[in-house]
mmCIF file of C-alpha atoms in Angstrom:
data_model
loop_
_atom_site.group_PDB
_atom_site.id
_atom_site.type_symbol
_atom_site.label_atom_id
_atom_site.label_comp_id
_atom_site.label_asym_id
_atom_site.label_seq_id
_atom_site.Cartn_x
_atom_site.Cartn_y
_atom_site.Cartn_z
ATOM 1 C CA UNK R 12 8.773 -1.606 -23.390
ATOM 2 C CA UNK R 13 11.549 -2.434 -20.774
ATOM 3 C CA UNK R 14 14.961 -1.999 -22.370
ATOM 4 C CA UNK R 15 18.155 -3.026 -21.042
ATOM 5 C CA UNK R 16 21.570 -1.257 -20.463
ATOM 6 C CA UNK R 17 25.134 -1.760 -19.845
ATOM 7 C CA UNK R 18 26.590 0.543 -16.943
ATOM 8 C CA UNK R 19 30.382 1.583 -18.032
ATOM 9 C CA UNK R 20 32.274 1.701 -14.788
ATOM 10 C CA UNK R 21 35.253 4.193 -15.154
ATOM 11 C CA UNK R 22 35.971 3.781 -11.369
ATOM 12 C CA UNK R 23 37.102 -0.046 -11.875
ATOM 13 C CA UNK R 24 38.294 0.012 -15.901
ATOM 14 C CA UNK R 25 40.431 1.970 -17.824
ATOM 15 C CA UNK R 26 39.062 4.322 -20.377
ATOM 16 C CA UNK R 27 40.594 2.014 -23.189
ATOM 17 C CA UNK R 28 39.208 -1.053 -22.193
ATOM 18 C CA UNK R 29 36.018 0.336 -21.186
ATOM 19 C CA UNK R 30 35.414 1.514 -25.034
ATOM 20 C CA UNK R 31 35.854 -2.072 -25.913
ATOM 21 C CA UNK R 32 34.143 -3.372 -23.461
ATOM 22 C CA UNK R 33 30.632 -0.806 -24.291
ATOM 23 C CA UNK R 34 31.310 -1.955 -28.000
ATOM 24 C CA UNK R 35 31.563 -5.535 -27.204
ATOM 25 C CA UNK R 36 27.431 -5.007 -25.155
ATOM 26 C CA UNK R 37 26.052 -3.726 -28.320
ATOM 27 C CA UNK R 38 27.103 -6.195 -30.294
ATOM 28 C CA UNK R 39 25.633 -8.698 -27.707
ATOM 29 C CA UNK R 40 22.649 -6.717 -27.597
ATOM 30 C CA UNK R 41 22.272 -4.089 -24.814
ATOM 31 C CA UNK R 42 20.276 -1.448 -25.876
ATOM 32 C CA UNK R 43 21.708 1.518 -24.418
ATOM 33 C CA UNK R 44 24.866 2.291 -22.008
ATOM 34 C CA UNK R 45 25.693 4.652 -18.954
ATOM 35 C CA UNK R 46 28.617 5.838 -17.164
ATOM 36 C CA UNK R 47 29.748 7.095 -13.893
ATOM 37 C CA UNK R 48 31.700 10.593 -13.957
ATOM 38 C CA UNK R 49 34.249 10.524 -11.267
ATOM 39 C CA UNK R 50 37.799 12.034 -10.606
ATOM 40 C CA UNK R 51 38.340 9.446 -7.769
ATOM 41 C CA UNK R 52 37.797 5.378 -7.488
ATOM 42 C CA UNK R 53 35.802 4.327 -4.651
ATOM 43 C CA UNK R 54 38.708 2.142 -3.698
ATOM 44 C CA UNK R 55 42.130 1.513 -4.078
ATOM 45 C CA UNK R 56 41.886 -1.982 -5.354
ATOM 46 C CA UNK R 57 39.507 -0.143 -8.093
ATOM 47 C CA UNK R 58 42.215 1.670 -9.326
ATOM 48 C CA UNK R 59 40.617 3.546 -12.045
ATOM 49 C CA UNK R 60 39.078 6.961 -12.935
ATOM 50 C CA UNK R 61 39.466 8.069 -16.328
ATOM 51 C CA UNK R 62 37.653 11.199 -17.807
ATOM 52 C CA UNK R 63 33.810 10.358 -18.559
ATOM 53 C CA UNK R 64 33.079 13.243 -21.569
ATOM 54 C CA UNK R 65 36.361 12.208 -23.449
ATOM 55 C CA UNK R 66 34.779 8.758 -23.347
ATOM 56 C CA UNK R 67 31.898 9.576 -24.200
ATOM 57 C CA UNK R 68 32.909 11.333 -27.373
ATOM 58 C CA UNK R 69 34.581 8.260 -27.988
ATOM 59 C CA UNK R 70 31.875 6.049 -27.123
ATOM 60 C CA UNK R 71 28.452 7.611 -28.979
ATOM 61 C CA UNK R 72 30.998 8.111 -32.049
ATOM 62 C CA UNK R 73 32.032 3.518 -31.984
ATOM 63 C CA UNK R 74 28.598 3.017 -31.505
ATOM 64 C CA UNK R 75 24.700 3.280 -32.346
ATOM 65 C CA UNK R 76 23.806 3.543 -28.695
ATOM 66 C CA UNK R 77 22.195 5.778 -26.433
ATOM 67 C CA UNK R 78 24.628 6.770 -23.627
ATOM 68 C CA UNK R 79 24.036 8.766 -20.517
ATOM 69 C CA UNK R 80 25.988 9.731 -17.546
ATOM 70 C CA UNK R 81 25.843 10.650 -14.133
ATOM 71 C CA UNK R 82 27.478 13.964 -13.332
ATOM 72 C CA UNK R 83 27.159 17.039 -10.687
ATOM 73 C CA UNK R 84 27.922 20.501 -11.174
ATOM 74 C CA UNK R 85 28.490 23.205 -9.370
ATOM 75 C CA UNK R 86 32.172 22.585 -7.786
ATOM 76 C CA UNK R 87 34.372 20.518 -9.832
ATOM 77 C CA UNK R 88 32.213 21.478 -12.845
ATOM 78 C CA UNK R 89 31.169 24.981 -13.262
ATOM 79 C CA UNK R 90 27.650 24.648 -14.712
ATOM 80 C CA UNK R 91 28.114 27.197 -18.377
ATOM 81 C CA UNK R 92 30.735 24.455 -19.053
ATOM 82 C CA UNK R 93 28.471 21.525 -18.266
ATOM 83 C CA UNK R 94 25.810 22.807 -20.349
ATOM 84 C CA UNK R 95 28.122 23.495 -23.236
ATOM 85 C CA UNK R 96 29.499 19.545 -23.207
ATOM 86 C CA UNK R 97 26.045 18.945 -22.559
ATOM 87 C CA UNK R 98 25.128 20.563 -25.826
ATOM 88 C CA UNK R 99 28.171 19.528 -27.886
ATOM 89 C CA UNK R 100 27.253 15.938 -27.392
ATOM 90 C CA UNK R 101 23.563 16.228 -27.822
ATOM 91 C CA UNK R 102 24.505 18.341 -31.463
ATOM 92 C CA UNK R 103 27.043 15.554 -32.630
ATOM 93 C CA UNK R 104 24.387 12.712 -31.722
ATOM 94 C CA UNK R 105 21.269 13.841 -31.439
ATOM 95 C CA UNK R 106 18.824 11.924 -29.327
ATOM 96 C CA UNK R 107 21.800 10.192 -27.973
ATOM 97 C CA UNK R 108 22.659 11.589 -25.297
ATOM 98 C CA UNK R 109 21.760 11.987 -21.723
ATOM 99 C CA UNK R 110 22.498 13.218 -18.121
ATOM 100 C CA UNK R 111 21.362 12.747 -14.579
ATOM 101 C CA UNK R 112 22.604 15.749 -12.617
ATOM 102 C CA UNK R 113 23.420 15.230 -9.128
ATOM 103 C CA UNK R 114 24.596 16.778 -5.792
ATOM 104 C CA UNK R 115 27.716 14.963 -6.155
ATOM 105 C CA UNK R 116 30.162 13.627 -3.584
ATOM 106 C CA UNK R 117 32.847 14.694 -1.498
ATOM 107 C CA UNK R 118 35.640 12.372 -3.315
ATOM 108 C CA UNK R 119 35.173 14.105 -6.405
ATOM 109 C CA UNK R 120 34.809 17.463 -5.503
ATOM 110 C CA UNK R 121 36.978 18.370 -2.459
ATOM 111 C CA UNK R 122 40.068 18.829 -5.008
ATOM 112 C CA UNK R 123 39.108 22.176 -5.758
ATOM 113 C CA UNK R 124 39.630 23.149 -2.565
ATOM 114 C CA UNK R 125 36.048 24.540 -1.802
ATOM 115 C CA UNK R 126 34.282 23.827 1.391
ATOM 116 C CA UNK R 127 32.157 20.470 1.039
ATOM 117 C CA UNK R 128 28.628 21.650 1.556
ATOM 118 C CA UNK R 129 25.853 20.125 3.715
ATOM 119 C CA UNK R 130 23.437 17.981 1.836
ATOM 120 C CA UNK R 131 21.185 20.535 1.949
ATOM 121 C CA UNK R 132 22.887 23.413 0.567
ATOM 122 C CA UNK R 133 24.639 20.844 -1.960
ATOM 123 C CA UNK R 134 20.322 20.500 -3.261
ATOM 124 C CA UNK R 135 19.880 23.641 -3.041
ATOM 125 C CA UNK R 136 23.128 24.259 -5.375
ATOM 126 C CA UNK R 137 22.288 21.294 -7.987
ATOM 127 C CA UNK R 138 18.914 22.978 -7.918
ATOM 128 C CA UNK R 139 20.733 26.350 -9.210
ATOM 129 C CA UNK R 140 22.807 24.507 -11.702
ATOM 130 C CA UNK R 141 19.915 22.805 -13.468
ATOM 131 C CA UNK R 142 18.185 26.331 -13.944
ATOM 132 C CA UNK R 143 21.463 28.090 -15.570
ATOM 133 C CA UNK R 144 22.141 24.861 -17.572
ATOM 134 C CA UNK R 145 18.589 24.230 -18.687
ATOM 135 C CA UNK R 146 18.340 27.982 -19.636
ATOM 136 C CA UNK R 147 21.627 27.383 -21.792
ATOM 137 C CA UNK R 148 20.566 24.948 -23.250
ATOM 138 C CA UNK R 149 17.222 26.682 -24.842
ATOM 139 C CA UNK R 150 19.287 29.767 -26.333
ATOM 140 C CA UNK R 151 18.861 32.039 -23.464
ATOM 141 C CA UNK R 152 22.251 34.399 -22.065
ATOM 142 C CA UNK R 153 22.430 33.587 -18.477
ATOM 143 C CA UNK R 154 23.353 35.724 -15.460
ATOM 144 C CA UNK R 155 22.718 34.153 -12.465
ATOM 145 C CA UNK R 156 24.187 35.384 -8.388
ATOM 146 C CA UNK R 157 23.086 32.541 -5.690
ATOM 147 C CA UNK R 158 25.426 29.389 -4.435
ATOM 148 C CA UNK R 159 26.895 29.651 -8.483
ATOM 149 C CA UNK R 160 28.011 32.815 -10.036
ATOM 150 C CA UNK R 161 27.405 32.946 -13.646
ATOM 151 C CA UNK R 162 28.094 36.120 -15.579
ATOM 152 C CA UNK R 163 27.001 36.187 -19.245
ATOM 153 C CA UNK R 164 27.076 32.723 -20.436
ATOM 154 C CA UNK R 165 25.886 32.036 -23.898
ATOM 155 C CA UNK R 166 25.893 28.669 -25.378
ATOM 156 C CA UNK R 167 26.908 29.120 -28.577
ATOM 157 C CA UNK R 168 26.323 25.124 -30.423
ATOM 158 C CA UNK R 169 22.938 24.223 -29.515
ATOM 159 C CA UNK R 170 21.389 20.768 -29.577
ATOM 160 C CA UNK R 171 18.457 19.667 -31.334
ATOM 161 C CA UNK R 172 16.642 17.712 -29.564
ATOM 162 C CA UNK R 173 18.023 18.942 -26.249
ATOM 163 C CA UNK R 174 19.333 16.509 -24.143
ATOM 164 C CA UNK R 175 17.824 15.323 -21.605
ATOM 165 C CA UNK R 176 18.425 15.800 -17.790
ATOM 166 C CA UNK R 177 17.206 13.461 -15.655
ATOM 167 C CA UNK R 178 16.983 13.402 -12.254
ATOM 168 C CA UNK R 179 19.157 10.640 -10.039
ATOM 169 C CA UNK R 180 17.518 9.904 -6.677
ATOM 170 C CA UNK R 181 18.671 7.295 -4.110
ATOM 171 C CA UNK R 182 15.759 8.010 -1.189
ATOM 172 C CA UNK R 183 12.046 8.663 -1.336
ATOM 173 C CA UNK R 184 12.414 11.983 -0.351
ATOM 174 C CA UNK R 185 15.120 12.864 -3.193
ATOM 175 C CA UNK R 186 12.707 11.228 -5.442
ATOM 176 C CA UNK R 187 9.892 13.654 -4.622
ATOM 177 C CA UNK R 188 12.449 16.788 -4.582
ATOM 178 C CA UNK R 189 13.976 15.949 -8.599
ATOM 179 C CA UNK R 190 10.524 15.437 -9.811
ATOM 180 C CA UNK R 191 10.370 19.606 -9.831
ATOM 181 C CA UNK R 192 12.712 19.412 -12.717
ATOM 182 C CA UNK R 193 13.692 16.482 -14.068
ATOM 183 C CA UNK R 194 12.899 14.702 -17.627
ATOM 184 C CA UNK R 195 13.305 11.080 -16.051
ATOM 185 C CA UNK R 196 14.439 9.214 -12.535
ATOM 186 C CA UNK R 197 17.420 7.066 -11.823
ATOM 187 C CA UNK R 198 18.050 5.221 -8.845
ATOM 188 C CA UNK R 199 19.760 1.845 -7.651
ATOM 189 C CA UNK R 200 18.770 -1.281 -6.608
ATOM 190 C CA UNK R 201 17.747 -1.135 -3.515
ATOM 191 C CA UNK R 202 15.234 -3.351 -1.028
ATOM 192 C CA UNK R 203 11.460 -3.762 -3.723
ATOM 193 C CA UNK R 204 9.688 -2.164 -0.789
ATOM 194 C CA UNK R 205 11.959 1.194 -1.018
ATOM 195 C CA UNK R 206 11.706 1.204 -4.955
ATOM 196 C CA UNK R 207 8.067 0.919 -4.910
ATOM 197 C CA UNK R 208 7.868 4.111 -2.767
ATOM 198 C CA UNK R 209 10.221 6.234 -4.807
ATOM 199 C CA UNK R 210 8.782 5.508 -7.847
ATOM 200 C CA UNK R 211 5.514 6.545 -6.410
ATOM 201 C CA UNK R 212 6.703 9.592 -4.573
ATOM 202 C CA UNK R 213 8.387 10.779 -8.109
ATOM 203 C CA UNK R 214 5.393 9.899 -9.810
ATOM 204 C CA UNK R 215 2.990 11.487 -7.191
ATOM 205 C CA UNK R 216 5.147 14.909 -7.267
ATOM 206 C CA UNK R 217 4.683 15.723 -10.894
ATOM 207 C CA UNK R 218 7.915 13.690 -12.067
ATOM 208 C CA UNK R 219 7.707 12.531 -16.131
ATOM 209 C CA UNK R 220 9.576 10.371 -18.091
ATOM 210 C CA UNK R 221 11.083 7.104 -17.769
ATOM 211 C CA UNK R 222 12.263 5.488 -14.582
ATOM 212 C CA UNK R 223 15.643 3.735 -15.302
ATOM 213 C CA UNK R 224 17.476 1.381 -12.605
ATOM 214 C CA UNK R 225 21.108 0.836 -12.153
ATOM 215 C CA UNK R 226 21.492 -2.879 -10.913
ATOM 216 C CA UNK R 227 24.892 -3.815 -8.646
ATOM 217 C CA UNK R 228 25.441 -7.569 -9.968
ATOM 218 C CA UNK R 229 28.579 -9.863 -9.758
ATOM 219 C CA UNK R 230 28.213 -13.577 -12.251
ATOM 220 C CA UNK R 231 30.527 -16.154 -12.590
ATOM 221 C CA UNK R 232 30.692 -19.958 -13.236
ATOM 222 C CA UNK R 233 30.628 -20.552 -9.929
ATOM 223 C CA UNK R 234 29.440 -18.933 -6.899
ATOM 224 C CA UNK R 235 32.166 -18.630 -5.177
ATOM 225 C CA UNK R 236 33.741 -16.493 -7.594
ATOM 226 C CA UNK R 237 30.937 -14.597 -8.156
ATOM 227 C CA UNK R 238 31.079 -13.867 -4.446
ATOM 228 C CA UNK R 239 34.645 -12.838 -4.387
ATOM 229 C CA UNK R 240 34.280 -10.521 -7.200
ATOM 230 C CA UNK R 241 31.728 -8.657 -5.402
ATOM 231 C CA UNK R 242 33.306 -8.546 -1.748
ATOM 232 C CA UNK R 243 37.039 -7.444 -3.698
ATOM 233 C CA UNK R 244 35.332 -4.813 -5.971
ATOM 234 C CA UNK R 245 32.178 -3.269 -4.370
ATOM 235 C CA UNK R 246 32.761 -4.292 -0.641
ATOM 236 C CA UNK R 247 32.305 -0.504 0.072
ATOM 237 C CA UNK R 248 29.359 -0.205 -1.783
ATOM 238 C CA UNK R 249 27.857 -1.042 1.597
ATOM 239 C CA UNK R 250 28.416 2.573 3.160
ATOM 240 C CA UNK R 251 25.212 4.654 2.430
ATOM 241 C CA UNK R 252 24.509 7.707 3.177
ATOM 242 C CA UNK R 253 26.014 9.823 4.246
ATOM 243 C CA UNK R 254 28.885 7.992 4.577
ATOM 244 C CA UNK R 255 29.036 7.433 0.515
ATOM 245 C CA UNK R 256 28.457 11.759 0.072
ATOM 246 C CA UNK R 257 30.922 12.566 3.061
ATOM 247 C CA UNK R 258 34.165 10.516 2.361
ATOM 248 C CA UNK R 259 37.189 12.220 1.235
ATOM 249 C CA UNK R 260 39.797 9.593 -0.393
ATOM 250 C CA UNK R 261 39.891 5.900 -1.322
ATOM 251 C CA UNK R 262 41.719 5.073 1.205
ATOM 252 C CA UNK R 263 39.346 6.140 3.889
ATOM 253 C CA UNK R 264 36.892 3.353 1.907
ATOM 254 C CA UNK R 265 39.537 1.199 2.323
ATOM 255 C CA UNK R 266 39.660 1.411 6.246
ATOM 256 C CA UNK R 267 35.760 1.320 6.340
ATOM 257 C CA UNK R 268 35.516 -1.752 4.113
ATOM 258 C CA UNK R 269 38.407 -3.874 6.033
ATOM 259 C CA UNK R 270 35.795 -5.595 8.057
ATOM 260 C CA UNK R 271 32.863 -6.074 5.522
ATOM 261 C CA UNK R 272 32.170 -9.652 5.256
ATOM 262 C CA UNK R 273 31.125 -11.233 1.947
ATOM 263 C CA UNK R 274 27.260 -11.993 2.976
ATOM 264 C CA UNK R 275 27.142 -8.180 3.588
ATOM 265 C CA UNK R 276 28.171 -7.142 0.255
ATOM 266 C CA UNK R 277 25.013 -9.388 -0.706
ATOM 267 C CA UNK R 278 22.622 -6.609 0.302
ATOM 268 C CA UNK R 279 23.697 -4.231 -2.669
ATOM 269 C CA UNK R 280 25.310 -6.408 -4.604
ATOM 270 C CA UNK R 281 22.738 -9.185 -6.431
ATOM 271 C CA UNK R 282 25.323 -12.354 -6.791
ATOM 272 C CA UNK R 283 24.770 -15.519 -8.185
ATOM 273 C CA UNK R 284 26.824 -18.139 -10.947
ATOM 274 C CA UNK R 285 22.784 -19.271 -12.002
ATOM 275 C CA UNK R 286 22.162 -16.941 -14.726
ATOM 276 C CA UNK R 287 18.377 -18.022 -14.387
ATOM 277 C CA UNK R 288 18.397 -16.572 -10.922
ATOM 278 C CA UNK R 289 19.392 -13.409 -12.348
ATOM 279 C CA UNK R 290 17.049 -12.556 -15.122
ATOM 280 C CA UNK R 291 14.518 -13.336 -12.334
ATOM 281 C CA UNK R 292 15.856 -10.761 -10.048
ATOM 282 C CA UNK R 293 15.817 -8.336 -13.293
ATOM 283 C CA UNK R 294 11.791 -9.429 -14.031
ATOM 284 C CA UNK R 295 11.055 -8.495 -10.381
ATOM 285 C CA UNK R 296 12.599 -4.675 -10.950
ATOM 286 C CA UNK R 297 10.651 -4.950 -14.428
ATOM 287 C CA UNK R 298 7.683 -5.347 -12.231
ATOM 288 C CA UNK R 299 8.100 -2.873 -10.276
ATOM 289 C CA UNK R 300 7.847 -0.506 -12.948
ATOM 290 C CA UNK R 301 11.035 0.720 -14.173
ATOM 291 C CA UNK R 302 11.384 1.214 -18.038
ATOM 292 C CA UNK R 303 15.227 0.864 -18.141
ATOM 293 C CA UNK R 304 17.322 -1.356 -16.391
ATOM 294 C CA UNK R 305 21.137 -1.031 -16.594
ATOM 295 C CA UNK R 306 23.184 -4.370 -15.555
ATOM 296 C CA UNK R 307 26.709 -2.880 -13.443
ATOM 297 C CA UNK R 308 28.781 -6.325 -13.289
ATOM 298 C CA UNK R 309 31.166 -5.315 -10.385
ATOM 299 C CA UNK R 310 33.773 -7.338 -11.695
ATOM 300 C CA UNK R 311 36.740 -5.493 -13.790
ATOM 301 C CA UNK R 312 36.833 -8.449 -16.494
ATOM 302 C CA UNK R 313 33.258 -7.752 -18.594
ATOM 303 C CA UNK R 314 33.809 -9.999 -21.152
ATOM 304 C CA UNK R 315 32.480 -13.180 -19.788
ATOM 305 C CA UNK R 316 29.574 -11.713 -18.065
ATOM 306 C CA UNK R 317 28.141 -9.596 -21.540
ATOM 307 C CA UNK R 318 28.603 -12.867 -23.842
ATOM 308 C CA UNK R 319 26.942 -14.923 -20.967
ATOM 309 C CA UNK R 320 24.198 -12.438 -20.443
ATOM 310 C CA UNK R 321 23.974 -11.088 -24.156
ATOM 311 C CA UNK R 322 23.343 -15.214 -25.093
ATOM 312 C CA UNK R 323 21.270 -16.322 -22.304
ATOM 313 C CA UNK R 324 19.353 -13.452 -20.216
ATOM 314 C CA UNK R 325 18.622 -10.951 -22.483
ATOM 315 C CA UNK R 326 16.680 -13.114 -25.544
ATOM 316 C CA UNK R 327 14.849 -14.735 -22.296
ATOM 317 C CA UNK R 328 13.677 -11.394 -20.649
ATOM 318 C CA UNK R 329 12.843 -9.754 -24.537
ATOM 319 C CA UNK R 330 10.946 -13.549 -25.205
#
């Protein structure tokens, strides 16, 4: 059965706000909740980035849902302390609690100094971390000497069930590659003709568990501010790859995203002031196969959008 989630977006909201604002979806009836883990906004006019796993603590402890996160070790994080906040949040809320563990990006990461990897050795790193982490997270002492150094690590509260890591994936090929170790797929909306394929290619490579979707979306009462939501907020959510992995600072976005017209920011972003228009766009990535969906409103103001959704689209879609 299709359930439906409310993405937390520390990169636009404050940590306060964004507490009442995941409390606020469950009482208008999202199921479950996610969150991005970032040091660094995306943009200036963002202006946000609080600390995910204080939030989180925060979060599971306010509320009865599930919450998961998207997170990368292996050079901001060292991956013995991933797994142990890994485990200290799957012990205090058990079943709760998930992760999708990617190769991260440059705007998070360069502030330790560290060479940015290429992509490849940046897969070939996450690949590493999930090993040591998983292996952590069963009990096991872990020495490990590769692209991480890890001398000894013991996790010392275990979680029961252990939490599960799922694998984030934004291209077919990515898709195939997490299906080697993850417990689930994540992705984002992209073009039905790309999703289709990386579901199959995770499928077709072993990959288990549920597929869950992360859907860009900007609502208002009228169109035109829907639209201006979306080209003020997410106007660099146009850069892909590698541009997205790559870029240092916000204000590099910034420069970039000077030029992006509105009807551009319509190819990532799904934006419309019809509400009915929406729950159809979420029944066509329903259809496609994905067992989760989580809405991301772009805007920084969520109340309007979660009473308008949590009374109108989300009794339709469950009727």
């Amino acid at each position: 059965m299709m359930r439906l989630g409310f993405h937390a977006s520390h990169e636009q909201i404050s940590p306060r706000q964004l507490l009442l604002d995941v409390q606020h979806a469950e009482r208008a009836g999202f199921d479950m909740a996610m969150c991005s883990d970032h040091l660094s906004p995306w943009t200036t006019s963002q202006g946000h980035s609080g600390y995910t796993w204080s939030w989180l603590g925060a979060a599971l402890a306010t509320t009865d849902l599930d919450l998961g996160c998207v997170s990368a070790p292996g050079q901001r994080y060292h991956p013995a302390v991933h797994a142990q906040k890994i485990a200290t949040l799957g012990q205090m809320f058990p079943g709760r609690f998930w992760v999708a563990l990617g190769s991260g990006e440059d705007m998070n990461e360069h502030v330790t100094g560290d060479r940015w990897p290429v992509k490849e050795v940046r897969t070939r790193r996450l690949e590493e971390c999930v090993d040591v982490i998983r292996r952590l997270l069963e009990g096991e002492e872990v020495t490990h000497d590769g692209l991480v150094t890890v001398d000894r690590a013991r996790i010392w509260e275990r979680a029961d069930p252990v939490p599960l890591l799922v694998g984030p994936a934004a291209s077919v090929e990515s898709a195939a590659r997490v299906a080697r170790w993850a417990d689930g797929l994540v992705t984002l909306n992209q073009p039905h003709d790309t999703l289709r394929e990386l579901l199959a290619a995770y499928r077709d490579a072993g990959g288990t568990g549920r597929a869950a979707l992360q859907v860009h979306l900007s609502w208002a009462p009228t169109e035109e501010e829907a639209e201006a939501v979306a080209h003020d907020q997410w106007r660099a959510g146009v850069f892909g790859e590698p541009v997205n992995w790559d870029t240092p600072v916000p204000g590099a976005f910034d420069l970039m995203a000077e030029h992006v017209s509105a009807e551009a920011v319509r190819e990532v972003v799904r934006v419309s002031a019809d509400l009915g228009q929406h729950r159809a766009w979420i029944e066509e990535y329903a259809a496609l196969g994905f067992d989760d969906i989580y809405l991301h409103h772009v805007g920084q103001v969520q109340e309007r959008f979660i009473d308008a959704f949590g009374e109108t689209v989300l009794p339709a879609l469950r009727g």
